[in-house]
C-alpha positions as a Python dict, from the first residue, in 0.01 Angstrom:
ca = {
    (1, 'M'): (0, 0, 0),
    (2, 'N'): (-51, -324, 197),
    (3, 'S'): (71, -148, 511),
    (4, 'K'): (-178, 131, 449),
    (5, 'K'): (-469, -113, 421),
    (6, 'A'): (-354, -298, 731),
    (7, 'A'): (-326, 28, 925),
    (8, 'L'): (-675, 137, 826),
    (9, 'L'): (-816, -206, 918),
    (10, 'L'): (-656, -199, 1261),
    (11, 'L'): (-774, 155, 1324),
    (12, 'A'): (-1128, 45, 1240),
    (13, 'L'): (-1097, -248, 1481),
    (14, 'L'): (-966, -8, 1743),
    (15, 'L'): (-1276, 210, 1714),
    (16, 'V'): (-1491, -100, 1777),
    (17, 'S'): (-1299, -225, 2079),
    (18, 'C'): (-965, -109, 2217),
    (19, 'D'): (-950, -412, 2450),
    (20, 'R'): (-1003, -678, 2184),
    (21, 'P'): (-752, -966, 2242),
    (22, 'G'): (-445, -953, 2018),
    (23, 'I'): (-489, -589, 1913),
    (24, 'A'): (-154, -484, 2067),
    (25, 'E'): (39, -752, 1878),
    (26, 'R'): (-120, -654, 1549),
    (27, 'M'): (-66, -282, 1609),
    (28, 'N'): (303, -350, 1681),
    (29, 'S'): (324, -552, 1360),
    (30, 'V'): (183, -262, 1159),
    (31, 'L'): (423, -21, 1333),
    (32, 'E'): (716, -234, 1221),
    (33, 'G'): (580, -229, 866),
    (34, 'M'): (543, 149, 873),
    (35, 'E'): (902, 189, 995),
    (36, 'T'): (1026, -39, 715),
    (37, 'E'): (844, 150, 439),
    (38, 'M'): (897, 497, 584),
    (39, 'G'): (1066, 739, 345),
    (40, 'Y'): (1027, 1095, 223),
    (41, 'V'): (704, 1033, 30),
    (42, 'N'): (387, 972, 233),
    (43, 'T'): (170, 663, 182),
    (44, 'L'): (-72, 758, 461),
    (45, 'D'): (-255, 1080, 548),
    (46, 'D'): (-145, 1272, 857),
    (47, 'S'): (-484, 1213, 1021),
    (48, 'E'): (-447, 835, 987),
    (49, 'V'): (-99, 832, 1139),
    (50, 'E'): (-216, 1066, 1418),
    (51, 'K'): (-483, 813, 1521),
    (52, 'F'): (-224, 539, 1504),
    (53, 'A'): (24, 732, 1723),
    (54, 'D'): (-254, 828, 1964),
    (55, 'W'): (-328, 460, 2028),
    (56, 'F'): (37, 394, 2116),
    (57, 'E'): (51, 700, 2342),
    (58, 'R'): (-239, 555, 2541),
    (59, 'H'): (-142, 186, 2534),
    (60, 'G'): (227, 152, 2440),
    (61, 'D'): (551, 154, 2636),
    (62, 'P'): (793, 451, 2602),
    (63, 'S'): (988, 283, 2321),
    (64, 'A'): (674, 212, 2115),
    (65, 'K'): (544, 564, 2181),
    (66, 'S'): (872, 708, 2055),
    (67, 'R'): (867, 495, 1738),
    (68, 'A'): (503, 578, 1658),
    (69, 'L'): (555, 951, 1712),
    (70, 'F'): (868, 936, 1498),
    (71, 'C'): (658, 794, 1211),
    (72, 'L'): (403, 1073, 1265),
    (73, 'G'): (674, 1340, 1267),
    (74, 'R'): (819, 1212, 939),
    (75, 'N'): (471, 1209, 785),
    (76, 'Q'): (413, 1571, 895),
    (77, 'F'): (756, 1672, 764),
    (78, 'N'): (678, 1520, 424),
    (79, 'S'): (349, 1715, 423),
    (80, 'G'): (535, 2043, 481),
    (81, 'R'): (391, 2087, 833),
    (82, 'Y'): (728, 2173, 987),
    (83, 'A'): (597, 2336, 1306),
    (84, 'A'): (378, 2033, 1384),
    (85, 'A'): (665, 1799, 1295),
    (86, 'I'): (913, 1960, 1536),
    (87, 'V'): (656, 1938, 1820),
    (88, 'T'): (594, 1570, 1744),
    (89, 'Y'): (967, 1495, 1722),
    (90, 'T'): (1022, 1664, 2059),
    (91, 'R'): (763, 1436, 2223),
    (92, 'A'): (917, 1134, 2052),
    (93, 'L'): (1263, 1235, 2179),
    (94, 'E'): (1136, 1254, 2538),
    (95, 'Y'): (994, 901, 2518),
    (96, 'A'): (1315, 770, 2354),
    (97, 'R'): (1524, 914, 2637),
    (98, 'T'): (1289, 762, 2893),
    (99, 'A'): (1331, 423, 2723),
    (100, 'S'): (1711, 476, 2687),
    (101, 'D'): (1669, 395, 2316),
    (102, 'T'): (1989, 548, 2178),
    (103, 'L'): (1926, 446, 1817),
    (104, 'S'): (1585, 615, 1822),
    (105, 'I'): (1746, 926, 1973),
    (106, 'A'): (1994, 932, 1685),
    (107, 'R'): (1724, 901, 1419),
    (108, 'I'): (1488, 1150, 1581),
    (109, 'T'): (1754, 1420, 1629),
    (110, 'R'): (1868, 1372, 1269),
    (111, 'D'): (1513, 1432, 1145),
    (112, 'M'): (1481, 1731, 1379),
    (113, 'A'): (1796, 1875, 1219),
    (114, 'H'): (1647, 1828, 872),
    (115, 'T'): (1329, 2004, 987),
    (116, 'C'): (1536, 2296, 1119),
    (117, 'N'): (1718, 2309, 785),
    (118, 'A'): (1383, 2333, 603),
    (119, 'T'): (1292, 2635, 820),
    (120, 'W'): (1638, 2803, 785),
    (121, 'N'): (1717, 2749, 1154),
    (122, 'T'): (2083, 2659, 1100),
    (123, 'T'): (2192, 2700, 1462),
    (124, 'D'): (1947, 2438, 1591),
    (125, 'E'): (2026, 2221, 1287),
    (126, 'I'): (2392, 2204, 1392),
    (127, 'R'): (2296, 2129, 1754),
    (128, 'Y'): (2065, 1840, 1663),
    (129, 'L'): (2315, 1699, 1411),
    (130, 'G'): (2576, 1695, 1688),
    (131, 'L'): (2342, 1497, 1914),
    (132, 'S'): (2264, 1260, 1627),
    (133, 'A'): (2633, 1200, 1548),
    (134, 'Q'): (2707, 1119, 1913),
    (135, 'A'): (2412, 880, 1940),
    (136, 'F'): (2494, 697, 1616),
    (137, 'K'): (2854, 657, 1730),
    (138, 'A'): (2738, 521, 2068),
    (139, 'V'): (2542, 238, 1899),
    (140, 'G'): (2822, 154, 1655),
    (141, 'R'): (2671, 322, 1348),
    (142, 'E'): (2997, 490, 1248),
    (143, 'N'): (2893, 551, 886),
    (144, 'E'): (2577, 738, 986),
    (145, 'S'): (2770, 929, 1252),
    (146, 'Q'): (3019, 1049, 990),
    (147, 'R'): (2736, 1153, 758),
    (148, 'A'): (2586, 1363, 1036),
    (149, 'L'): (2927, 1527, 1088),
    (150, 'L'): (2944, 1599, 714),
    (151, 'E'): (2607, 1775, 735),
    (152, 'I'): (2743, 1979, 1028),
    (153, 'G'): (3037, 2086, 811),
    (154, 'I'): (2807, 2189, 527),
    (155, 'A'): (2593, 2389, 772),
    (156, 'H'): (2903, 2566, 911),
    (157, 'A'): (3009, 2650, 555),
    (158, 'G'): (2667, 2802, 492),
    (159, 'L'): (2706, 3019, 803),
    (160, 'G'): (3049, 3137, 691),
    (161, 'N'): (3239, 2937, 956),
    (162, 'H'): (3493, 2823, 697),
    (163, 'R'): (3764, 2712, 941),
    (164, 'Q'): (3531, 2478, 1132),
    (165, 'A'): (3390, 2340, 806),
    (166, 'E'): (3736, 2275, 660),
    (167, 'D'): (3856, 2096, 974),
    (168, 'L'): (3551, 1869, 967),
    (169, 'F'): (3589, 1795, 595),
    (170, 'K'): (3955, 1698, 638),
    (171, 'S'): (3874, 1463, 927),
    (172, 'I'): (3578, 1302, 748),
    (173, 'L'): (3771, 1266, 422),
    (174, 'Y'): (4055, 1084, 593),
    (175, 'D'): (3823, 856, 788),
    (176, 'A'): (3608, 773, 483),
    (177, 'H'): (3916, 687, 278),
    (178, 'E'): (4051, 462, 553),
    (179, 'R'): (3719, 278, 587),
    (180, 'K'): (3670, 266, 207),
    (181, 'D'): (3333, 441, 233),
    (182, 'T'): (3326, 555, -130),
    (183, 'L'): (2992, 737, -119),
    (184, 'L'): (3078, 938, 194),
    (185, 'E'): (3420, 1022, 49),
    (186, 'A'): (3261, 1147, -275),
    (187, 'H'): (3006, 1362, -90),
    (188, 'C'): (3284, 1507, 126),
    (189, 'L'): (3492, 1587, -184),
    (190, 'E'): (3192, 1773, -331),
    (191, 'A'): (3143, 1979, -15),
    (192, 'Y'): (3517, 2050, 18),
    (193, 'A'): (3535, 2166, -347),
    (194, 'D'): (3243, 2404, -293),
    (195, 'L'): (3412, 2542, 20),
    (196, 'S'): (3740, 2596, -170),
    (197, 'V'): (3577, 2851, -402),
    (198, 'S'): (3351, 3008, -137),
    (199, 'K'): (3587, 3106, 145),
    (200, 'D'): (3782, 3431, 163),
    (201, 'T'): (4103, 3279, 25),
    (202, 'L'): (3996, 3105, -296),
    (203, 'N'): (4170, 2782, -396),
    (204, 'P'): (4039, 2686, -742),
    (205, 'V'): (4317, 2432, -803),
    (206, 'L'): (4215, 2240, -490),
    (207, 'A'): (3850, 2243, -601),
    (208, 'I'): (3944, 2100, -942),
    (209, 'E'): (4159, 1831, -778),
    (210, 'M'): (3879, 1734, -539),
    (211, 'L'): (3615, 1692, -811),
    (212, 'S'): (3861, 1516, -1045),
    (213, 'R'): (3936, 1270, -766),
    (214, 'A'): (3565, 1208, -715),
    (215, 'T'): (3492, 1138, -1081),
    (216, 'D'): (3820, 968, -1185),
    (217, 'N'): (3914, 763, -879),
    (218, 'L'): (3571, 700, -727),
    (219, 'R'): (3367, 691, -1051),
    (220, 'Y'): (3120, 933, -896),
    (221, 'P'): (2897, 1120, -1147),
    (222, 'L'): (2925, 1497, -1125),
    (223, 'S'): (2609, 1694, -1052),
    (224, 'S'): (2508, 2021, -1215),
    (225, 'A'): (2638, 2209, -908),
    (226, 'D'): (2975, 2027, -931),
    (227, 'K'): (3011, 2125, -1297),
    (228, 'G'): (2933, 2485, -1205),
    (229, 'I'): (3212, 2475, -944),
    (230, 'L'): (3453, 2345, -1208),
    (231, 'A'): (3350, 2622, -1449),
    (232, 'Y'): (3410, 2892, -1187),
    (233, 'S'): (3740, 2732, -1078),
    (234, 'Y'): (3875, 2726, -1434),
    (235, 'S'): (3773, 3090, -1481),
    (236, 'L'): (3969, 3182, -1167),
    (237, 'I'): (4290, 3034, -1312),
    (238, 'G'): (4235, 3195, -1653),
    (239, 'Q'): (4128, 2888, -1854),
    (240, 'T'): (3827, 3050, -2020),
    (241, 'A'): (3768, 2771, -2273),
    (242, 'E'): (3743, 2506, -2000),
    (243, 'A'): (3523, 2737, -1795),
    (244, 'A'): (3284, 2784, -2089),
    (245, 'K'): (3275, 2408, -2153),
    (246, 'W'): (3189, 2317, -1794),
    (247, 'L'): (2937, 2600, -1766),
    (248, 'A'): (2759, 2467, -2077),
    (249, 'E'): (2757, 2114, -1930),
    (250, 'A'): (2623, 2245, -1600),
    (251, 'R'): (2346, 2432, -1780),
    (252, 'A'): (2258, 2121, -1986),
    (253, 'S'): (2236, 1892, -1681),
    (254, 'A'): (2036, 2135, -1463),
    (255, 'E'): (1676, 2013, -1443),
    (256, 'L'): (1529, 2153, -1121),
    (257, 'E'): (1466, 2523, -1060),
    (258, 'D'): (1723, 2547, -779),
    (259, 'E'): (1985, 2380, -1002),
    (260, 'K'): (1917, 2633, -1278),
    (261, 'A'): (1947, 2918, -1028),
    (262, 'T'): (2283, 2778, -908),
    (263, 'V'): (2412, 2763, -1267),
    (264, 'A'): (2294, 3121, -1323),
    (265, 'F'): (2489, 3230, -1014),
    (266, 'R'): (2807, 3065, -1149),
    (267, 'N'): (2744, 3237, -1482),
    (268, 'Y'): (2721, 3570, -1297),
    (269, 'Q'): (3053, 3505, -1119),
    (270, 'I'): (3233, 3410, -1442),
    (271, 'A'): (3086, 3693, -1650),
    (272, 'S'): (3163, 3956, -1386),
    (273, 'R'): (3528, 3840, -1373),
    (274, 'S'): (3551, 3863, -1753),
    (275, 'G'): (3409, 4216, -1762),
    (276, 'R'): (3083, 4116, -1931),
    (277, 'A'): (2866, 4338, -1714),
    (278, 'A'): (2542, 4298, -1912),
    (279, 'E'): (2562, 3919, -1906),
    (280, 'A'): (2652, 3922, -1536),
    (281, 'L'): (2356, 4141, -1445),
    (282, 'A'): (2119, 3927, -1655),
    (283, 'A'): (2238, 3614, -1474),
    (284, 'L'): (2208, 3785, -1136),
    (285, 'E'): (1853, 3891, -1219),
    (286, 'K'): (1761, 3524, -1285),
    (287, 'V'): (1896, 3429, -944),
    (288, 'M'): (1696, 3707, -777),
    (289, 'E'): (1378, 3613, -964),
    (290, 'Y'): (1415, 3256, -840),
    (291, 'G'): (1458, 3384, -484),
    (292, 'N'): (1143, 3597, -509),
    (293, 'R'): (946, 3311, -662),
    (294, 'T'): (1062, 3074, -388),
    (295, 'Q'): (960, 3326, -122),
    (296, 'A'): (612, 3358, -273),
    (297, 'L'): (566, 2981, -289),
    (298, 'A'): (680, 2948, 73),
    (299, 'M'): (423, 3209, 177),
    (300, 'Q'): (152, 3026, -19),
    (301, 'E'): (241, 2699, 154),
    (302, 'A'): (222, 2877, 489),
    (303, 'V'): (-130, 2998, 409),
    (304, 'V'): (-243, 2650, 305),
    (305, 'S'): (-86, 2499, 617),
    (306, 'A'): (-260, 2757, 838),
    (307, 'Q'): (-594, 2680, 675),
    (308, 'K'): (-542, 2307, 730),
    (309, 'E'): (-451, 2363, 1094),
    (310, 'Y'): (-761, 2580, 1134),
    (311, 'I'): (-992, 2314, 986),
    (312, 'Q'): (-835, 2040, 1198),
    (313, 'G'): (-867, 2256, 1507),
    (314, 'Q'): (-1234, 2312, 1431),
    (315, 'S'): (-1295, 1938, 1392),
    (316, 'L'): (-1121, 1858, 1719),
    (317, 'A'): (-1313, 2133, 1897),
    (318, 'Q'): (-1645, 1997, 1767),
    (319, 'A'): (-1555, 1641, 1868),
    (320, 'E'): (-1451, 1753, 2215),
    (321, 'K'): (-1766, 1959, 2252),
    (322, 'L'): (-1978, 1657, 2155),
    (323, 'R'): (-1798, 1435, 2405),
    (324, 'I'): (-1841, 1687, 2686),
    (325, 'A'): (-2205, 1744, 2596),
    (326, 'R'): (-2281, 1372, 2611),
    (327, 'M'): (-2109, 1338, 2945),
    (328, 'R'): (-2302, 1629, 3091),
    (329, 'L'): (-2632, 1496, 2957),
    (330, 'W'): (-2564, 1166, 3131),
    (331, 'I'): (-2487, 1349, 3455),
    (332, 'L'): (-2805, 1554, 3419),
    (333, 'G'): (-3009, 1237, 3363),
    (334, 'L'): (-2862, 1073, 3670),
    (335, 'G'): (-2923, 1388, 3871),
    (336, 'A'): (-3288, 1391, 3759),
    (337, 'L'): (-3336, 1038, 3894),
    (338, 'L'): (-3178, 1126, 4228),
    (339, 'M'): (-3323, 1468, 4289),
    (340, 'L'): (-3606, 1610, 4080),
    (341, 'A'): (-3592, 1942, 4260),
    (342, 'A'): (-3232, 2004, 4145),
    (343, 'V'): (-3307, 1959, 3774),
    (344, 'S'): (-3386, 2324, 3712),
    (345, 'A'): (-3072, 2453, 3881),
    (346, 'V'): (-2849, 2199, 3708),
    (347, 'Y'): (-3005, 2277, 3370),
    (348, 'L'): (-2956, 2652, 3410),
    (349, 'S'): (-2595, 2603, 3516),
    (350, 'Y'): (-2535, 2375, 3219),
    (351, 'R'): (-2688, 2623, 2975),
    (352, 'N'): (-2475, 2910, 3109),
    (353, 'R'): (-2158, 2706, 3079),
    (354, 'Q'): (-2249, 2604, 2725),
    (355, 'Q'): (-2312, 2968, 2632),
    (356, 'R'): (-1974, 3074, 2769),
    (357, 'R'): (-1805, 2786, 2588),
    (358, 'L'): (-1970, 2882, 2260),
    (359, 'E'): (-1855, 3241, 2306),
    (360, 'E'): (-1500, 3125, 2375),
    (361, 'E'): (-1508, 2901, 2070),
    (362, 'R'): (-1644, 3187, 1860),
    (363, 'A'): (-1360, 3410, 1980),
    (364, 'E'): (-1108, 3137, 1904),
    (365, 'T'): (-1260, 3089, 1558),
    (366, 'E'): (-1229, 3461, 1487),
    (367, 'K'): (-866, 3450, 1601),
    (368, 'Y'): (-780, 3167, 1363),
    (369, 'M'): (-968, 3334, 1079),
    (370, 'S'): (-773, 3655, 1147),
    (371, 'I'): (-445, 3461, 1132),
    (372, 'A'): (-545, 3300, 802),
    (373, 'E'): (-651, 3639, 656),
    (374, 'D'): (-324, 3800, 766),
    (375, 'L'): (-126, 3525, 597),
    (376, 'Q'): (-338, 3563, 281),
    (377, 'D'): (-270, 3939, 282),
    (378, 'K'): (102, 3874, 315),
    (379, 'L'): (83, 3629, 25),
    (380, 'S'): (-93, 3890, -190),
    (381, 'S'): (171, 4149, -99),
    (382, 'S'): (447, 3903, -182),
    (383, 'R'): (292, 3829, -522),
    (384, 'K'): (276, 4201, -597),
    (385, 'R'): (648, 4228, -532),
    (386, 'L'): (736, 3962, -793),
    (387, 'P'): (904, 4101, -1107),
    (388, 'S'): (672, 4153, -1408),
    (389, 'E'): (652, 4378, -1709),
    (390, 'K'): (381, 4585, -1549),
    (391, 'H'): (586, 4649, -1234),
    (392, 'L'): (932, 4670, -1390),
    (393, 'A'): (1029, 4973, -1185),
    (394, 'L'): (946, 4797, -861),
    (395, 'S'): (1152, 4491, -960),
    (396, 'K'): (1451, 4714, -1030),
    (397, 'F'): (1423, 4864, -682),
    (398, 'D'): (1398, 4508, -549),
    (399, 'A'): (1733, 4439, -722),
    (400, 'L'): (1868, 4755, -559),
    (401, 'E'): (1754, 4623, -220),
    (402, 'R'): (1970, 4313, -250),
    (403, 'L'): (2268, 4495, -399),
    (404, 'C'): (2260, 4744, -111),
    (405, 'E'): (2269, 4456, 139),
    (406, 'Q'): (2599, 4344, -19),
    (407, 'Y'): (2726, 4703, -37),
    (408, 'Y'): (2655, 4757, 335),
    (409, 'V'): (2832, 4439, 444),
    (410, 'Y'): (3133, 4445, 211),
    (411, 'E'): (3195, 4818, 147),
    (412, 'G'): (3563, 4891, 185),
    (413, 'T'): (3680, 4531, 125),
    (414, 'G'): (3814, 4358, -184),
    (415, 'N'): (3562, 4076, -183),
    (416, 'L'): (3324, 4219, -444),
    (417, 'Q'): (3419, 4230, -807),
    (418, 'P'): (3534, 4584, -901),
    (419, 'K'): (3285, 4644, -1177),
    (420, 'I'): (2984, 4526, -976),
    (421, 'L'): (3102, 4727, -676),
    (422, 'Q'): (3138, 5037, -896),
    (423, 'E'): (2787, 4988, -1035),
    (424, 'V'): (2646, 4952, -684),
    (425, 'K'): (2832, 5267, -580),
    (426, 'D'): (2684, 5455, -876),
    (427, 'I'): (2331, 5348, -781),
    (428, 'V'): (2380, 5427, -412),
    (429, 'E'): (2545, 5763, -479),
    (430, 'G'): (2262, 5845, -721),
    (431, 'L'): (2000, 5791, -453),
    (432, 'R'): (2216, 5979, -203),
    (433, 'S'): (2271, 6296, -406),
    (434, 'D'): (2127, 6285, -761),
    (435, 'P'): (1802, 6490, -774),
    (436, 'K'): (1687, 6307, -1088),
    (437, 'T'): (1720, 5966, -926),
    (438, 'Q'): (1544, 6091, -613),
    (439, 'Q'): (1271, 6243, -827),
    (440, 'G'): (1230, 5905, -1002),
    (441, 'L'): (1175, 5740, -664),
    (442, 'D'): (915, 6006, -573),
    (443, 'M'): (732, 5949, -903),
    (444, 'M'): (726, 5573, -844),
    (445, 'L'): (584, 5620, -495),
    (446, 'D'): (323, 5867, -626),
    (447, 'R'): (207, 5616, -887),
    (448, 'N'): (183, 5327, -643),
    (449, 'L'): (76, 5509, -323),
    (450, 'N'): (-184, 5759, -445),
    (451, 'G'): (47, 6060, -488),
    (452, 'V'): (198, 6030, -141),
    (453, 'M'): (521, 6226, -201),
    (454, 'T'): (351, 6519, -377),
    (455, 'K'): (97, 6544, -94),
    (456, 'L'): (370, 6510, 169),
    (457, 'R'): (576, 6796, 26),
    (458, 'A'): (262, 7011, 4),
    (459, 'E'): (162, 6940, 366),
    (460, 'F'): (512, 6974, 516),
    (461, 'P'): (706, 7227, 304),
    (462, 'A'): (946, 7311, 588),
    (463, 'W'): (1095, 6962, 609),
    (464, 'K'): (1461, 6904, 529),
    (465, 'T'): (1567, 6708, 222),
    (466, 'E'): (1686, 6421, 442),
    (467, 'D'): (1339, 6399, 600),
    (468, 'Y'): (1177, 6355, 258),
    (469, 'L'): (1438, 6095, 163),
    (470, 'L'): (1392, 5902, 489),
    (471, 'Y'): (1015, 5899, 437),
    (472, 'G'): (1047, 5794, 71),
    (473, 'F'): (1296, 5513, 141),
    (474, 'T'): (1078, 5376, 422),
    (475, 'A'): (756, 5397, 219),
    (476, 'A'): (932, 5218, -70),
    (477, 'G'): (991, 4922, 163),
    (478, 'F'): (1370, 4953, 193),
    (479, 'S'): (1523, 4771, 491),
    (480, 'S'): (1702, 4950, 772),
    (481, 'T'): (2033, 4825, 631),
    (482, 'T'): (1960, 4983, 292),
    (483, 'I'): (1845, 5313, 443),
    (484, 'S'): (2155, 5325, 665),
    (485, 'T'): (2371, 5281, 355),
    (486, 'L'): (2189, 5545, 151),
    (487, 'L'): (2181, 5811, 427),
    (488, 'R'): (2529, 5734, 571),
    (489, 'M'): (2379, 5676, 917),
    (490, 'E'): (2396, 5402, 1175),
    (491, 'K'): (2085, 5187, 1207),
    (492, 'S'): (2014, 5325, 1555),
    (493, 'V'): (2014, 5679, 1413),
    (494, 'V'): (1777, 5573, 1135),
    (495, 'Y'): (1539, 5419, 1390),
    (496, 'N'): (1545, 5732, 1607),
    (497, 'R'): (1489, 5972, 1317),
    (498, 'L'): (1206, 5758, 1178),
    (499, 'Y'): (1046, 5750, 1523),
    (500, 'R'): (1066, 6131, 1546),
    (501, 'L'): (936, 6166, 1190),
    (502, 'K'): (629, 5958, 1274),
    (503, 'G'): (578, 6168, 1585),
    (504, 'R'): (586, 6492, 1386),
    (505, 'I'): (327, 6354, 1143),
    (506, 'S'): (104, 6227, 1427),
    (507, 'E'): (118, 6559, 1610),
    (508, 'S'): (53, 6767, 1297),
    (509, 'K'): (-287, 6912, 1211),
    (510, 'S'): (-278, 6769, 858),
    (511, 'T'): (-595, 6593, 747),
    (512, 'L'): (-377, 6340, 565),
    (513, 'R'): (-165, 6233, 862),
    (514, 'D'): (-330, 5889, 890),
    (515, 'F'): (-266, 5835, 518),
    (516, 'F'): (102, 5931, 558),
    (517, 'L'): (148, 5699, 858),
    (518, 'E'): (-26, 5413, 677),
    (519, 'C'): (217, 5445, 383),
    (520, 'L'): (509, 5414, 627),
    (521, 'D'): (370, 5099, 791),
    (522, 'N'): (279, 4909, 473),
}
């Protein structure tokens, strides 16, 4: 809090006089305080830190510019403004490289990796973590370098690159044990245990040994996710009592929503292996509901962020317009003193430029408003897709959407549990060939899209059955992967047939053709 007051005081002094003696020393002192207190909870508003960083960009050396922009990027990251944060970090990285400040490069690239992780950009996350690990190692920060490598391994595991992840975990585990870095060793054991029950060749015994070593030898407390791994591992080796015990402990220690969703996923895995199909599907539905809820919240945050960016852009535009207007008024006044005859021409030119500028600003304002409205519409659509009692049928088709994704990827392999695979096959085959199931889809679309399927069949009675199915699946919002699975076609064939279907509707003389095309595009 003291740093916040000091920062505000110095910013006020800066507005009075940027050249006041001693201001640079005091600004550097506050920068050091901000770096010391910097964490993942903001103590200053983004606007305050932006003014602070702007001063250093105009008056500081490359190293100070990099440090100030790094503080701004962290502040923006904590505020959820990931796009703004990555831009700020990129500028900070350029200044750090100019100053040959390797430690700053390491810290900046690590934060850039975390920002990429928050936006699901795993490829760039791995690239920035690699740069961070190299930079930390170059300045002798071996512990932080190894932690960056551990994050790379976890990212590879998330992408399914199990061999690369396992090689990294083995190397880090050996190095951490040799250097007696207990915390790093425990974190690596956790990640290795998770990998052991996630890769194609499961090794539950290794997972149990890893977590037992973490808790018994290193005295490391197990998290809810670790207990879920133990429960699944024991179920894989047939120890159902131990599996039930650890699953209960995982459920009891889960506090956050993502932890509860992880426990529900482990419950689904264990129940499906035991043949408890109803319990498995109930657990899977909880996981899917959490995913939908998370997606809706992310969309809401995007709308709020867009609105904030719009308001800030408006404020900056007004300030810039005021500055330019004052400068031009001064020029006009000086011109009036020098040449009275030129006043009229200068004034007319000024007014025309102002009019054009206002028109450009109005167009820009409409563009930003359109962006905000589009995001709001997407948020509303996302909320409508959330499961509820009123829209139970739609939520079931949402479950079908995800199950079909798994069916498309893993059909023909032994990776899916037999009972779940059989249930997915029953659903898919029903939509492929069961008239009752297809009629149920038509009825759902009629209720939600103003009788679209009944009207479509009346307007185009000569269509083939596959044409009606392709239209219905697309109008229901199924992905190209799902439609390819249901119709036994390649994605390219689906795209071509859908393109031709739209063309036939567009070229028809039906009075409802715009309505039919709109249902396909929604």
